[in-house]
Amino acid sequence: NNPDVVGAILGFSSIVISSPESISMVSEAASAGKYVMVFKAQGLSKKHRSFLKNYQDKGYIYLTEAGCLADRVKEIWKNRPPIAIPQDNLKVAQALSKIL
C-alpha cells in the first residue's frame, strides 16, 4: 500500500463520497478542504453516530441517505457553499504548547 495514494485521490477530488464506518477516512477527507458527502448507514456505534453528527453540525461533512447522494452532489456543486475545515491539528498544537 502506497501511503500517498489517499492524499493524491483527495488532492485531485472536488467532492469526496465516503462511507461512515471509518472515522479516520471521514476526518481525513474533511481536513483536505473538499466537499465531503457521507452516506448514512445502519448499525453504527454511538461513537460513530456522535462523530458524524458533530462533523455535520460544524459543516465539515454532508450526511445524507445513500439514495439521495446524486441530488446532494448536484446541489452542493451548483451552490458551492464555503468549505468548513476542521482545525484539529491547531487545537492539538495549542494544547501541547501549554504543557510543554
JSON list of C-alpha atoms in Angstrom, two decimals:
[
{"chain": "A", "resi": 1, "resn": "ASN", "atom": "CA", "xyz": [0.00, 0.00, 0.00]},
{"chain": "A", "resi": 2, "resn": "ASN", "atom": "CA", "xyz": [1.41, 3.32, -1.07]},
{"chain": "A", "resi": 3, "resn": "PRO", "atom": "CA", "xyz": [0.77, 5.87, 1.71]},
{"chain": "A", "resi": 4, "resn": "ASP", "atom": "CA", "xyz": [0.47, 8.72, -0.80]},
{"chain": "A", "resi": 5, "resn": "VAL", "atom": "CA", "xyz": [-2.48, 7.25, -2.71]},
{"chain": "A", "resi": 6, "resn": "VAL", "atom": "CA", "xyz": [-5.21, 8.59, -0.41]},
{"chain": "A", "resi": 7, "resn": "GLY", "atom": "CA", "xyz": [-3.62, 12.04, -0.38]},
{"chain": "A", "resi": 8, "resn": "ALA", "atom": "CA", "xyz": [-3.44, 12.03, -4.17]},
{"chain": "A", "resi": 9, "resn": "ILE", "atom": "CA", "xyz": [-7.07, 10.97, -4.52]},
{"chain": "A", "resi": 10, "resn": "LEU", "atom": "CA", "xyz": [-8.17, 13.69, -2.10]},
{"chain": "A", "resi": 11, "resn": "GLY", "atom": "CA", "xyz": [-5.96, 16.24, -3.83]},
{"chain": "A", "resi": 12, "resn": "PHE", "atom": "CA", "xyz": [-7.49, 15.58, -7.25]},
{"chain": "A", "resi": 13, "resn": "SER", "atom": "CA", "xyz": [-11.07, 15.41, -5.97]},
{"chain": "A", "resi": 14, "resn": "SER", "atom": "CA", "xyz": [-13.54, 18.26, -5.67]},
{"chain": "A", "resi": 15, "resn": "ILE", "atom": "CA", "xyz": [-16.17, 16.21, -3.87]},
{"chain": "A", "resi": 16, "resn": "VAL", "atom": "CA", "xyz": [-15.40, 13.14, -1.77]},
{"chain": "A", "resi": 17, "resn": "ILE", "atom": "CA", "xyz": [-18.01, 10.48, -1.04]},
{"chain": "A", "resi": 18, "resn": "SER", "atom": "CA", "xyz": [-17.26, 8.28, 1.95]},
{"chain": "A", "resi": 19, "resn": "SER", "atom": "CA", "xyz": [-18.94, 5.51, 3.85]},
{"chain": "A", "resi": 20, "resn": "PRO", "atom": "CA", "xyz": [-19.48, 6.34, 7.52]},
{"chain": "A", "resi": 21, "resn": "GLU", "atom": "CA", "xyz": [-17.63, 3.37, 9.03]},
{"chain": "A", "resi": 22, "resn": "SER", "atom": "CA", "xyz": [-14.14, 4.90, 9.03]},
{"chain": "A", "resi": 23, "resn": "ILE", "atom": "CA", "xyz": [-13.85, 7.91, 11.31]},
{"chain": "A", "resi": 24, "resn": "SER", "atom": "CA", "xyz": [-10.26, 8.43, 10.14]},
{"chain": "A", "resi": 25, "resn": "MET", "atom": "CA", "xyz": [-11.27, 8.47, 6.45]},
{"chain": "A", "resi": 26, "resn": "VAL", "atom": "CA", "xyz": [-14.10, 10.93, 7.07]},
{"chain": "A", "resi": 27, "resn": "SER", "atom": "CA", "xyz": [-11.87, 13.23, 9.14]},
{"chain": "A", "resi": 28, "resn": "GLU", "atom": "CA", "xyz": [-9.01, 12.99, 6.63]},
{"chain": "A", "resi": 29, "resn": "ALA", "atom": "CA", "xyz": [-11.36, 13.88, 3.77]},
{"chain": "A", "resi": 30, "resn": "ALA", "atom": "CA", "xyz": [-12.81, 16.81, 5.74]},
{"chain": "A", "resi": 31, "resn": "SER", "atom": "CA", "xyz": [-9.30, 18.04, 6.58]},
{"chain": "A", "resi": 32, "resn": "ALA", "atom": "CA", "xyz": [-8.43, 18.05, 2.87]},
{"chain": "A", "resi": 33, "resn": "GLY", "atom": "CA", "xyz": [-10.67, 21.05, 2.30]},
{"chain": "A", "resi": 34, "resn": "LYS", "atom": "CA", "xyz": [-13.08, 19.28, -0.05]},
{"chain": "A", "resi": 35, "resn": "TYR", "atom": "CA", "xyz": [-16.84, 18.85, -0.05]},
{"chain": "A", "resi": 36, "resn": "VAL", "atom": "CA", "xyz": [-17.37, 15.60, 1.84]},
{"chain": "A", "resi": 37, "resn": "MET", "atom": "CA", "xyz": [-20.54, 13.56, 1.39]},
{"chain": "A", "resi": 38, "resn": "VAL", "atom": "CA", "xyz": [-21.07, 10.72, 3.86]},
{"chain": "A", "resi": 39, "resn": "PHE", "atom": "CA", "xyz": [-23.94, 8.35, 3.32]},
{"chain": "A", "resi": 40, "resn": "LYS", "atom": "CA", "xyz": [-25.98, 7.15, 6.27]},
{"chain": "A", "resi": 41, "resn": "ALA", "atom": "CA", "xyz": [-25.75, 3.51, 7.30]},
{"chain": "A", "resi": 42, "resn": "GLN", "atom": "CA", "xyz": [-27.38, 1.27, 9.85]},
{"chain": "A", "resi": 43, "resn": "GLY", "atom": "CA", "xyz": [-25.55, -0.42, 12.71]},
{"chain": "A", "resi": 44, "resn": "LEU", "atom": "CA", "xyz": [-23.09, 2.35, 13.56]},
{"chain": "A", "resi": 45, "resn": "SER", "atom": "CA", "xyz": [-21.88, 2.64, 17.13]},
{"chain": "A", "resi": 46, "resn": "LYS", "atom": "CA", "xyz": [-22.94, 5.55, 19.32]},
{"chain": "A", "resi": 47, "resn": "LYS", "atom": "CA", "xyz": [-19.37, 6.89, 18.95]},
{"chain": "A", "resi": 48, "resn": "HIS", "atom": "CA", "xyz": [-19.64, 6.90, 15.15]},
{"chain": "A", "resi": 49, "resn": "ARG", "atom": "CA", "xyz": [-23.10, 8.49, 15.14]},
{"chain": "A", "resi": 50, "resn": "SER", "atom": "CA", "xyz": [-21.94, 11.19, 17.56]},
{"chain": "A", "resi": 51, "resn": "PHE", "atom": "CA", "xyz": [-18.82, 11.93, 15.50]},
{"chain": "A", "resi": 52, "resn": "LEU", "atom": "CA", "xyz": [-20.81, 12.19, 12.26]},
{"chain": "A", "resi": 53, "resn": "LYS", "atom": "CA", "xyz": [-23.45, 14.43, 13.83]},
{"chain": "A", "resi": 54, "resn": "ASN", "atom": "CA", "xyz": [-20.74, 16.69, 15.27]},
{"chain": "A", "resi": 55, "resn": "TYR", "atom": "CA", "xyz": [-18.99, 16.98, 11.90]},
{"chain": "A", "resi": 56, "resn": "GLN", "atom": "CA", "xyz": [-22.29, 17.62, 10.14]},
{"chain": "A", "resi": 57, "resn": "ASP", "atom": "CA", "xyz": [-23.31, 20.26, 12.71]},
{"chain": "A", "resi": 58, "resn": "LYS", "atom": "CA", "xyz": [-19.99, 22.04, 12.18]},
{"chain": "A", "resi": 59, "resn": "GLY", "atom": "CA", "xyz": [-20.42, 21.93, 8.40]},
{"chain": "A", "resi": 60, "resn": "TYR", "atom": "CA", "xyz": [-17.42, 19.68, 7.73]},
{"chain": "A", "resi": 61, "resn": "ILE", "atom": "CA", "xyz": [-19.49, 16.97, 6.04]},
{"chain": "A", "resi": 62, "resn": "TYR", "atom": "CA", "xyz": [-22.85, 16.48, 4.37]},
{"chain": "A", "resi": 63, "resn": "LEU", "atom": "CA", "xyz": [-24.59, 13.44, 5.83]},
{"chain": "A", "resi": 64, "resn": "THR", "atom": "CA", "xyz": [-27.27, 12.05, 3.53]},
{"chain": "A", "resi": 65, "resn": "GLU", "atom": "CA", "xyz": [-29.18, 8.94, 2.58]},
{"chain": "A", "resi": 66, "resn": "ALA", "atom": "CA", "xyz": [-27.34, 6.81, 0.02]},
{"chain": "A", "resi": 67, "resn": "GLY", "atom": "CA", "xyz": [-30.23, 7.10, -2.42]},
{"chain": "A", "resi": 68, "resn": "CYS", "atom": "CA", "xyz": [-30.03, 10.90, -2.30]},
{"chain": "A", "resi": 69, "resn": "LEU", "atom": "CA", "xyz": [-26.29, 11.23, -2.96]},
{"chain": "A", "resi": 70, "resn": "ALA", "atom": "CA", "xyz": [-26.60, 12.24, -6.62]},
{"chain": "A", "resi": 71, "resn": "ASP", "atom": "CA", "xyz": [-29.08, 15.01, -5.84]},
{"chain": "A", "resi": 72, "resn": "ARG", "atom": "CA", "xyz": [-26.99, 16.29, -2.92]},
{"chain": "A", "resi": 73, "resn": "VAL", "atom": "CA", "xyz": [-23.82, 16.31, -5.04]},
{"chain": "A", "resi": 74, "resn": "LYS", "atom": "CA", "xyz": [-25.62, 18.31, -7.74]},
{"chain": "A", "resi": 75, "resn": "GLU", "atom": "CA", "xyz": [-26.96, 20.73, -5.12]},
{"chain": "A", "resi": 76, "resn": "ILE", "atom": "CA", "xyz": [-23.55, 21.24, -3.49]},
{"chain": "A", "resi": 77, "resn": "TRP", "atom": "CA", "xyz": [-21.80, 21.64, -6.85]},
{"chain": "A", "resi": 78, "resn": "LYS", "atom": "CA", "xyz": [-24.39, 24.14, -8.06]},
{"chain": "A", "resi": 79, "resn": "ASN", "atom": "CA", "xyz": [-24.38, 26.28, -4.89]},
{"chain": "A", "resi": 80, "resn": "ARG", "atom": "CA", "xyz": [-20.70, 25.84, -3.92]},
{"chain": "A", "resi": 81, "resn": "PRO", "atom": "CA", "xyz": [-21.10, 26.78, -0.26]},
{"chain": "A", "resi": 82, "resn": "PRO", "atom": "CA", "xyz": [-17.98, 27.67, 1.73]},
{"chain": "A", "resi": 83, "resn": "ILE", "atom": "CA", "xyz": [-15.97, 24.63, 2.80]},
{"chain": "A", "resi": 84, "resn": "ALA", "atom": "CA", "xyz": [-15.51, 24.33, 6.56]},
{"chain": "A", "resi": 85, "resn": "ILE", "atom": "CA", "xyz": [-12.24, 22.65, 7.53]},
{"chain": "A", "resi": 86, "resn": "PRO", "atom": "CA", "xyz": [-11.57, 21.09, 10.95]},
{"chain": "A", "resi": 87, "resn": "GLN", "atom": "CA", "xyz": [-8.72, 22.75, 12.82]},
{"chain": "A", "resi": 88, "resn": "ASP", "atom": "CA", "xyz": [-7.93, 19.72, 14.98]},
{"chain": "A", "resi": 89, "resn": "ASN", "atom": "CA", "xyz": [-4.17, 19.93, 14.36]},
{"chain": "A", "resi": 90, "resn": "LEU", "atom": "CA", "xyz": [-4.17, 23.53, 15.52]},
{"chain": "A", "resi": 91, "resn": "LYS", "atom": "CA", "xyz": [-6.09, 22.62, 18.69]},
{"chain": "A", "resi": 92, "resn": "VAL", "atom": "CA", "xyz": [-3.65, 19.82, 19.48]},
{"chain": "A", "resi": 93, "resn": "ALA", "atom": "CA", "xyz": [-0.64, 22.09, 18.89]},
{"chain": "A", "resi": 94, "resn": "GLN", "atom": "CA", "xyz": [-2.12, 24.79, 21.13]},
{"chain": "A", "resi": 95, "resn": "ALA", "atom": "CA", "xyz": [-2.85, 22.28, 23.89]},
{"chain": "A", "resi": 96, "resn": "LEU", "atom": "CA", "xyz": [0.66, 20.83, 23.67]},
{"chain": "A", "resi": 97, "resn": "SER", "atom": "CA", "xyz": [2.25, 24.28, 23.77]},
{"chain": "A", "resi": 98, "resn": "LYS", "atom": "CA", "xyz": [0.51, 24.92, 27.10]},
{"chain": "A", "resi": 99, "resn": "ILE", "atom": "CA", "xyz": [2.02, 21.85, 28.73]},
{"chain": "A", "resi": 100, "resn": "LEU", "atom": "CA", "xyz": [5.48, 21.85, 27.14]}
]
